[in-house]
């Protein structure tokens, strides 16, 4: 399968390119830059880890095609998020704020704990590389939304840490009267994100147009 990467020069993009080159079933189809008009995108799927502006430009550029796209980029505003949902009518589109293999299990366990301990005070502490904006990550925002969907009045305190080149730590703590439970996802390297995104790319190929968020969905 031929994979084009938008954002290939970035932290995750470099991990993606390395993984594609090392995989027996994948071939790097191209690494388009910021001026997409200069680089026609070929391949069987595009994987995007750029930025919200880059993702929108990519979808504009691919207008009229049904090329599958995997979107790892986060930080979309509501209008951009709606554009992504609408794009599912035109092509197979896979969007996830966290492609760490096993993230779905982590999320399910976290929500199970929150639901089982309604009296607990909840904290989500995230730690990322020092270059990442000091605003809640897409991962944190998504987990907050999941908890809110369980109980709209449940509050979640968010702590933002930025340190070195940390790939990603999400620590969820439930504080009880005299005890705490903490569930932590600790991502060792950005290769984890690349692995999960390429698994989604393999899954997406040949699918009907749609807005997909979980490879375990039917
Ligand atoms: N879903 C997931 O599992 C994960 C998602 N992410 C998200 O992926 C995105 C990238 O993260 P990261 O790799 O750390 O970021 P980096 O800043 O390291 O890399 C971003 C890359 O995208 C390029 N880029 C930025 N804007 C555009 C644009 N408008 N058009 C084309 N290319 C563009 C940059 O090019 P240039 O060098 O020219 O600036 C750079 O190569 C972020 O939104 C982050 O939140 C990150 C990790 C995991
Ligand atoms: O920028 C990152 O590094 C990450 N961004 C994503 C997010 O915003 O949640 C995914 C992961 O947390 C790493």
CSV table of C-alpha atoms and ligand atoms in Angstrom, one decimal:
chain,number,residue,atom,x,y,z
A,1,UNK,CA,0.0,0.0,0.0
A,2,UNK,CA,1.4,3.4,-1.0
A,3,UNK,CA,1.2,6.0,1.8
A,4,UNK,CA,1.7,9.8,1.4
A,5,UNK,CA,2.5,11.7,4.6
A,6,UNK,CA,1.5,15.3,5.3
A,7,UNK,CA,3.8,16.7,8.0
A,8,UNK,CA,6.6,14.3,7.2
A,9,UNK,CA,9.2,16.6,8.7
A,10,UNK,CA,7.6,16.8,12.1
A,11,UNK,CA,8.0,14.8,15.2
A,12,UNK,CA,5.4,12.2,14.3
A,13,UNK,CA,5.9,12.6,10.6
A,14,UNK,CA,9.5,11.4,10.9
A,15,UNK,CA,8.4,8.3,12.9
A,16,UNK,CA,5.8,7.6,10.2
A,17,UNK,CA,8.3,7.8,7.3
A,18,UNK,CA,10.7,5.5,9.2
A,19,UNK,CA,8.0,3.0,9.9
A,20,UNK,CA,6.7,3.1,6.3
A,21,UNK,CA,10.2,2.5,4.9
A,22,UNK,CA,10.7,-0.4,7.3
A,23,UNK,CA,7.4,-2.0,6.6
A,24,UNK,CA,7.3,-4.8,4.0
A,25,UNK,CA,3.7,-3.9,2.9
A,26,UNK,CA,4.1,-0.2,2.7
A,27,UNK,CA,5.7,2.2,0.3
A,28,UNK,CA,6.2,6.0,0.8
A,29,UNK,CA,4.1,7.7,-1.9
A,30,UNK,CA,5.3,11.2,-1.1
A,31,UNK,CA,5.8,13.9,1.5
A,32,UNK,CA,3.9,17.0,0.4
A,33,UNK,CA,4.9,20.3,1.9
A,34,UNK,CA,3.0,23.4,2.7
A,35,UNK,CA,2.4,24.4,-0.9
A,36,UNK,CA,0.2,21.4,-2.0
A,37,UNK,CA,-0.2,22.8,-5.5
A,38,UNK,CA,3.5,22.1,-6.1
A,39,UNK,CA,3.2,18.4,-5.1
A,40,UNK,CA,0.4,16.3,-6.6
A,41,UNK,CA,-0.6,13.7,-4.0
A,42,UNK,CA,-0.5,10.2,-5.2
A,43,UNK,CA,-0.8,6.9,-3.3
A,44,UNK,CA,-3.5,4.7,-1.8
A,45,UNK,CA,-3.9,6.7,1.5
A,46,UNK,CA,-2.7,10.0,3.0
A,47,UNK,CA,-1.7,10.2,6.7
A,48,UNK,CA,-1.9,13.7,8.1
A,49,UNK,CA,0.1,14.8,11.2
A,50,UNK,CA,0.4,18.5,10.3
A,51,UNK,CA,-1.8,21.1,11.9
A,52,UNK,CA,-5.4,22.2,11.5
A,53,UNK,CA,-4.6,24.6,8.7
A,54,UNK,CA,-2.7,21.9,6.9
A,55,UNK,CA,-5.5,19.4,7.3
A,56,UNK,CA,-8.0,21.8,5.8
A,57,UNK,CA,-5.7,22.6,2.9
A,58,UNK,CA,-5.2,18.9,2.3
A,59,UNK,CA,-9.0,18.3,2.1
A,60,UNK,CA,-9.3,21.2,-0.3
A,61,UNK,CA,-6.5,19.8,-2.4
A,62,UNK,CA,-8.1,16.4,-2.5
A,63,UNK,CA,-11.5,17.8,-3.5
A,64,UNK,CA,-13.0,15.7,-6.3
A,65,UNK,CA,-11.1,12.5,-5.2
A,66,UNK,CA,-12.1,9.7,-2.9
A,67,UNK,CA,-8.6,9.1,-1.5
A,68,UNK,CA,-8.7,7.8,2.0
A,69,UNK,CA,-7.2,10.0,4.7
A,70,UNK,CA,-6.0,9.3,8.2
A,71,UNK,CA,-6.1,12.4,10.4
A,72,UNK,CA,-3.9,12.5,13.5
A,73,UNK,CA,-3.7,16.3,13.7
A,74,UNK,CA,-5.5,17.8,16.7
A,75,UNK,CA,-6.5,21.3,17.7
A,76,UNK,CA,-9.4,21.8,15.3
A,77,UNK,CA,-12.0,24.5,16.0
A,78,UNK,CA,-15.7,23.5,15.9
A,79,UNK,CA,-16.1,24.6,12.3
A,80,UNK,CA,-13.1,22.6,11.2
A,81,UNK,CA,-14.3,19.6,13.2
A,82,UNK,CA,-17.6,19.8,11.3
A,83,UNK,CA,-15.8,19.9,8.0
A,84,UNK,CA,-14.0,16.7,9.0
A,85,UNK,CA,-17.4,15.0,9.8
A,86,UNK,CA,-18.8,16.3,6.5
A,87,UNK,CA,-15.8,15.0,4.6
A,88,UNK,CA,-16.9,11.4,5.5
A,89,UNK,CA,-19.5,11.7,2.8
A,90,UNK,CA,-16.8,12.1,0.2
A,91,UNK,CA,-14.1,9.7,1.3
A,92,UNK,CA,-13.1,7.2,4.0
A,93,UNK,CA,-11.8,9.4,6.7
A,94,UNK,CA,-10.2,8.2,10.0
A,95,UNK,CA,-9.8,10.7,12.7
A,96,UNK,CA,-8.3,10.1,16.2
A,97,UNK,CA,-6.7,12.4,18.7
A,98,UNK,CA,-4.6,9.6,20.0
A,99,UNK,CA,-3.4,6.7,17.9
A,100,UNK,CA,-1.5,4.9,20.7
A,101,UNK,CA,-2.2,1.2,20.3
A,102,UNK,CA,-4.3,0.3,23.4
A,103,UNK,CA,-5.6,3.8,23.8
A,104,UNK,CA,-9.2,2.5,23.4
A,105,UNK,CA,-8.7,0.1,26.3
A,106,UNK,CA,-7.2,2.8,28.4
A,107,UNK,CA,-10.2,5.1,27.6
A,108,UNK,CA,-12.7,2.3,28.4
A,109,UNK,CA,-11.0,1.5,31.7
A,110,UNK,CA,-10.8,5.2,32.7
A,111,UNK,CA,-14.6,5.7,32.0
A,112,UNK,CA,-15.4,2.5,33.8
A,113,UNK,CA,-13.6,3.8,36.9
A,114,UNK,CA,-15.3,7.2,36.7
A,115,UNK,CA,-18.7,5.6,36.4
A,116,UNK,CA,-18.0,3.2,39.3
A,117,UNK,CA,-16.9,6.0,41.6
A,118,UNK,CA,-19.3,8.9,41.2
A,119,UNK,CA,-18.1,10.4,44.4
A,120,UNK,CA,-14.5,10.7,43.4
A,121,UNK,CA,-12.8,14.0,42.4
A,122,UNK,CA,-11.3,13.6,38.9
A,123,UNK,CA,-8.0,15.0,37.6
A,124,UNK,CA,-6.5,14.6,34.2
A,125,UNK,CA,-2.8,15.4,34.2
A,126,UNK,CA,-1.1,15.6,30.8
A,127,UNK,CA,2.6,15.9,30.1
A,128,UNK,CA,4.0,16.6,26.6
A,129,UNK,CA,7.1,18.0,24.9
A,130,UNK,CA,7.9,21.6,25.8
A,131,UNK,CA,7.0,22.8,22.3
A,132,UNK,CA,3.4,21.7,22.5
A,133,UNK,CA,0.9,24.6,23.1
A,134,UNK,CA,-0.1,25.0,26.8
A,135,UNK,CA,-3.7,24.2,26.2
A,136,UNK,CA,-5.4,20.8,26.8
A,137,UNK,CA,-4.4,18.2,24.2
A,138,UNK,CA,-6.9,16.6,21.9
A,139,UNK,CA,-6.6,13.5,24.0
A,140,UNK,CA,-7.5,15.4,27.2
A,141,UNK,CA,-10.4,17.2,25.5
A,142,UNK,CA,-11.8,14.0,24.1
A,143,UNK,CA,-11.6,12.3,27.5
A,144,UNK,CA,-13.3,15.3,29.2
A,145,UNK,CA,-16.1,15.1,26.6
A,146,UNK,CA,-16.5,11.4,27.3
A,147,UNK,CA,-16.8,12.0,31.0
A,148,UNK,CA,-19.2,14.8,30.4
A,149,UNK,CA,-21.3,12.5,28.2
A,150,UNK,CA,-21.5,10.1,31.2
A,151,UNK,CA,-22.5,12.9,33.6
A,152,UNK,CA,-22.8,16.5,32.4
A,153,UNK,CA,-22.2,18.0,35.8
A,154,UNK,CA,-19.1,15.9,36.6
A,155,UNK,CA,-16.0,18.2,36.8
A,156,UNK,CA,-12.5,17.1,35.7
A,157,UNK,CA,-9.6,19.2,36.9
A,158,UNK,CA,-6.9,19.4,34.1
A,159,UNK,CA,-3.2,19.8,34.8
A,160,UNK,CA,-0.9,20.8,31.9
A,161,UNK,CA,2.8,19.9,32.1
A,162,UNK,CA,5.3,20.5,29.4
A,163,UNK,CA,8.7,18.9,29.7
A,164,UNK,CA,11.6,18.1,27.4
A,165,UNK,CA,10.7,15.8,24.6
A,166,UNK,CA,8.2,13.7,26.5
A,167,UNK,CA,6.0,11.8,23.9
A,168,UNK,CA,2.9,11.8,26.0
A,169,UNK,CA,1.7,11.0,29.6
A,170,UNK,CA,-1.9,11.0,30.5
A,171,UNK,CA,-2.5,10.4,34.2
A,172,UNK,CA,-6.1,10.1,35.3
A,173,UNK,CA,-6.7,10.2,39.1
A,174,UNK,CA,-9.8,9.5,41.1
A,175,UNK,CA,-9.4,11.0,44.6
A,176,UNK,CA,-11.5,9.5,47.4
A,177,UNK,CA,-11.6,10.5,51.0
A,178,UNK,CA,-8.4,8.9,52.0
A,179,UNK,CA,-7.2,7.1,48.9
A,180,UNK,CA,-6.5,7.7,45.3
A,181,UNK,CA,-6.6,5.6,42.2
A,182,UNK,CA,-4.4,6.6,39.2
A,183,UNK,CA,-4.6,5.2,35.7
A,184,UNK,CA,-1.7,6.3,33.5
A,185,UNK,CA,-1.0,6.0,29.8
A,186,UNK,CA,2.7,6.6,29.3
A,187,UNK,CA,3.8,6.7,25.6
A,188,UNK,CA,7.5,5.9,25.3
A,189,UNK,CA,8.0,7.3,21.8
A,190,UNK,CA,6.1,8.9,18.9
A,191,UNK,CA,6.6,5.6,17.1
A,192,UNK,CA,3.6,4.4,19.0
A,193,UNK,CA,1.4,7.1,17.3
A,194,UNK,CA,2.9,6.2,14.0
A,195,UNK,CA,2.2,2.5,14.5
A,196,UNK,CA,-1.4,3.2,15.4
A,197,UNK,CA,-2.0,5.6,12.5
A,198,UNK,CA,-0.6,3.1,10.0
A,199,UNK,CA,-2.8,0.3,11.4
A,200,UNK,CA,-5.7,2.7,10.9
A,201,UNK,CA,-4.5,3.3,7.3
A,202,UNK,CA,-4.4,-0.4,6.5
A,203,UNK,CA,-7.9,-0.8,8.0
A,204,UNK,CA,-9.3,2.2,6.1
A,205,UNK,CA,-8.2,1.1,2.6
A,206,UNK,CA,-11.1,-0.2,0.6
A,207,UNK,CA,-13.7,1.0,3.2
A,208,UNK,CA,-16.8,2.8,2.1
A,209,UNK,CA,-16.8,6.6,2.5
A,210,UNK,CA,-17.4,7.5,6.1
A,211,UNK,CA,-16.2,9.3,9.2
A,212,UNK,CA,-14.3,6.6,11.2
A,213,UNK,CA,-12.9,6.9,14.7
A,214,UNK,CA,-12.4,3.3,15.9
A,215,UNK,CA,-11.0,0.3,14.0
A,216,UNK,CA,-13.0,-1.9,16.3
A,217,UNK,CA,-16.2,-0.4,15.0
A,218,UNK,CA,-18.1,-2.6,12.5
B,1,LIG,N1,-3.5,11.6,16.9
B,1,LIG,C1,-2.3,11.3,17.5
B,1,LIG,O1,-2.1,10.1,18.0
B,1,LIG,C2,-1.3,12.3,17.7
B,1,LIG,C3,-1.5,13.6,17.2
B,1,LIG,N2,-0.6,14.5,17.2
B,1,LIG,C4,-0.9,15.8,16.6
B,1,LIG,O2,-0.3,15.8,15.3
B,1,LIG,C5,0.1,17.1,15.0
B,1,LIG,C6,1.6,17.2,14.7
B,1,LIG,O3,2.3,16.9,15.8
B,1,LIG,P1,3.9,16.9,15.8
B,1,LIG,O4,4.4,16.0,14.8
B,1,LIG,O5,4.4,16.9,17.2
B,1,LIG,O6,4.1,18.4,15.3
B,1,LIG,P2,5.4,19.1,14.6
B,1,LIG,O7,5.2,20.5,14.7
B,1,LIG,O8,6.6,18.4,15.0
B,1,LIG,O9,5.2,18.7,13.0
B,1,LIG,C7,4.2,19.2,12.2
B,1,LIG,C8,4.6,19.0,10.8
B,1,LIG,O10,3.5,19.5,10.0
B,1,LIG,C9,4.0,20.4,9.1
B,1,LIG,N3,2.9,21.4,8.9
B,1,LIG,C10,2.4,22.3,9.8
B,1,LIG,N4,1.5,23.1,9.2
B,1,LIG,C11,1.4,22.7,7.9
B,1,LIG,C12,0.6,23.1,6.8
B,1,LIG,N5,-0.3,24.0,6.9
B,1,LIG,N6,0.7,22.4,5.6
B,1,LIG,C13,1.6,21.4,5.5
B,1,LIG,N7,2.4,21.0,6.5
B,1,LIG,C14,2.3,21.6,7.7
B,1,LIG,C15,5.2,21.0,9.7
B,1,LIG,O11,6.0,21.6,8.7
B,1,LIG,P3,7.1,22.7,9.0
B,1,LIG,O12,8.3,21.9,9.3
B,1,LIG,O13,7.2,23.4,7.7
B,1,LIG,O14,6.6,23.6,10.1
B,1,LIG,C16,5.8,19.9,10.4
B,1,LIG,O15,6.6,19.1,9.5
B,1,LIG,C17,-0.3,18.0,16.1
B,1,LIG,O16,-1.6,18.5,15.9
B,1,LIG,C18,-0.4,17.0,17.3
B,1,LIG,O17,-1.4,17.4,18.3
B,1,LIG,C19,0.7,14.3,17.7
B,1,LIG,C20,1.0,13.1,18.2
B,1,LIG,C21,0.0,12.0,18.3
B,2,LIG,O1,1.2,16.9,20.3
B,2,LIG,C1,1.4,15.7,20.7
B,2,LIG,O2,2.5,15.2,21.0
B,2,LIG,C2,0.2,14.9,20.9
B,2,LIG,N1,-0.9,15.3,20.5
B,2,LIG,C3,-2.2,14.6,20.5
B,2,LIG,C4,-3.2,15.4,21.3
B,2,LIG,O3,-3.3,16.6,21.1
B,2,LIG,O4,-3.8,14.7,22.1
B,2,LIG,C5,-2.0,13.2,20.8
B,2,LIG,C6,-1.0,12.9,21.8
B,2,LIG,O5,-1.5,13.3,23.0
B,2,LIG,C7,0.3,13.5,21.5
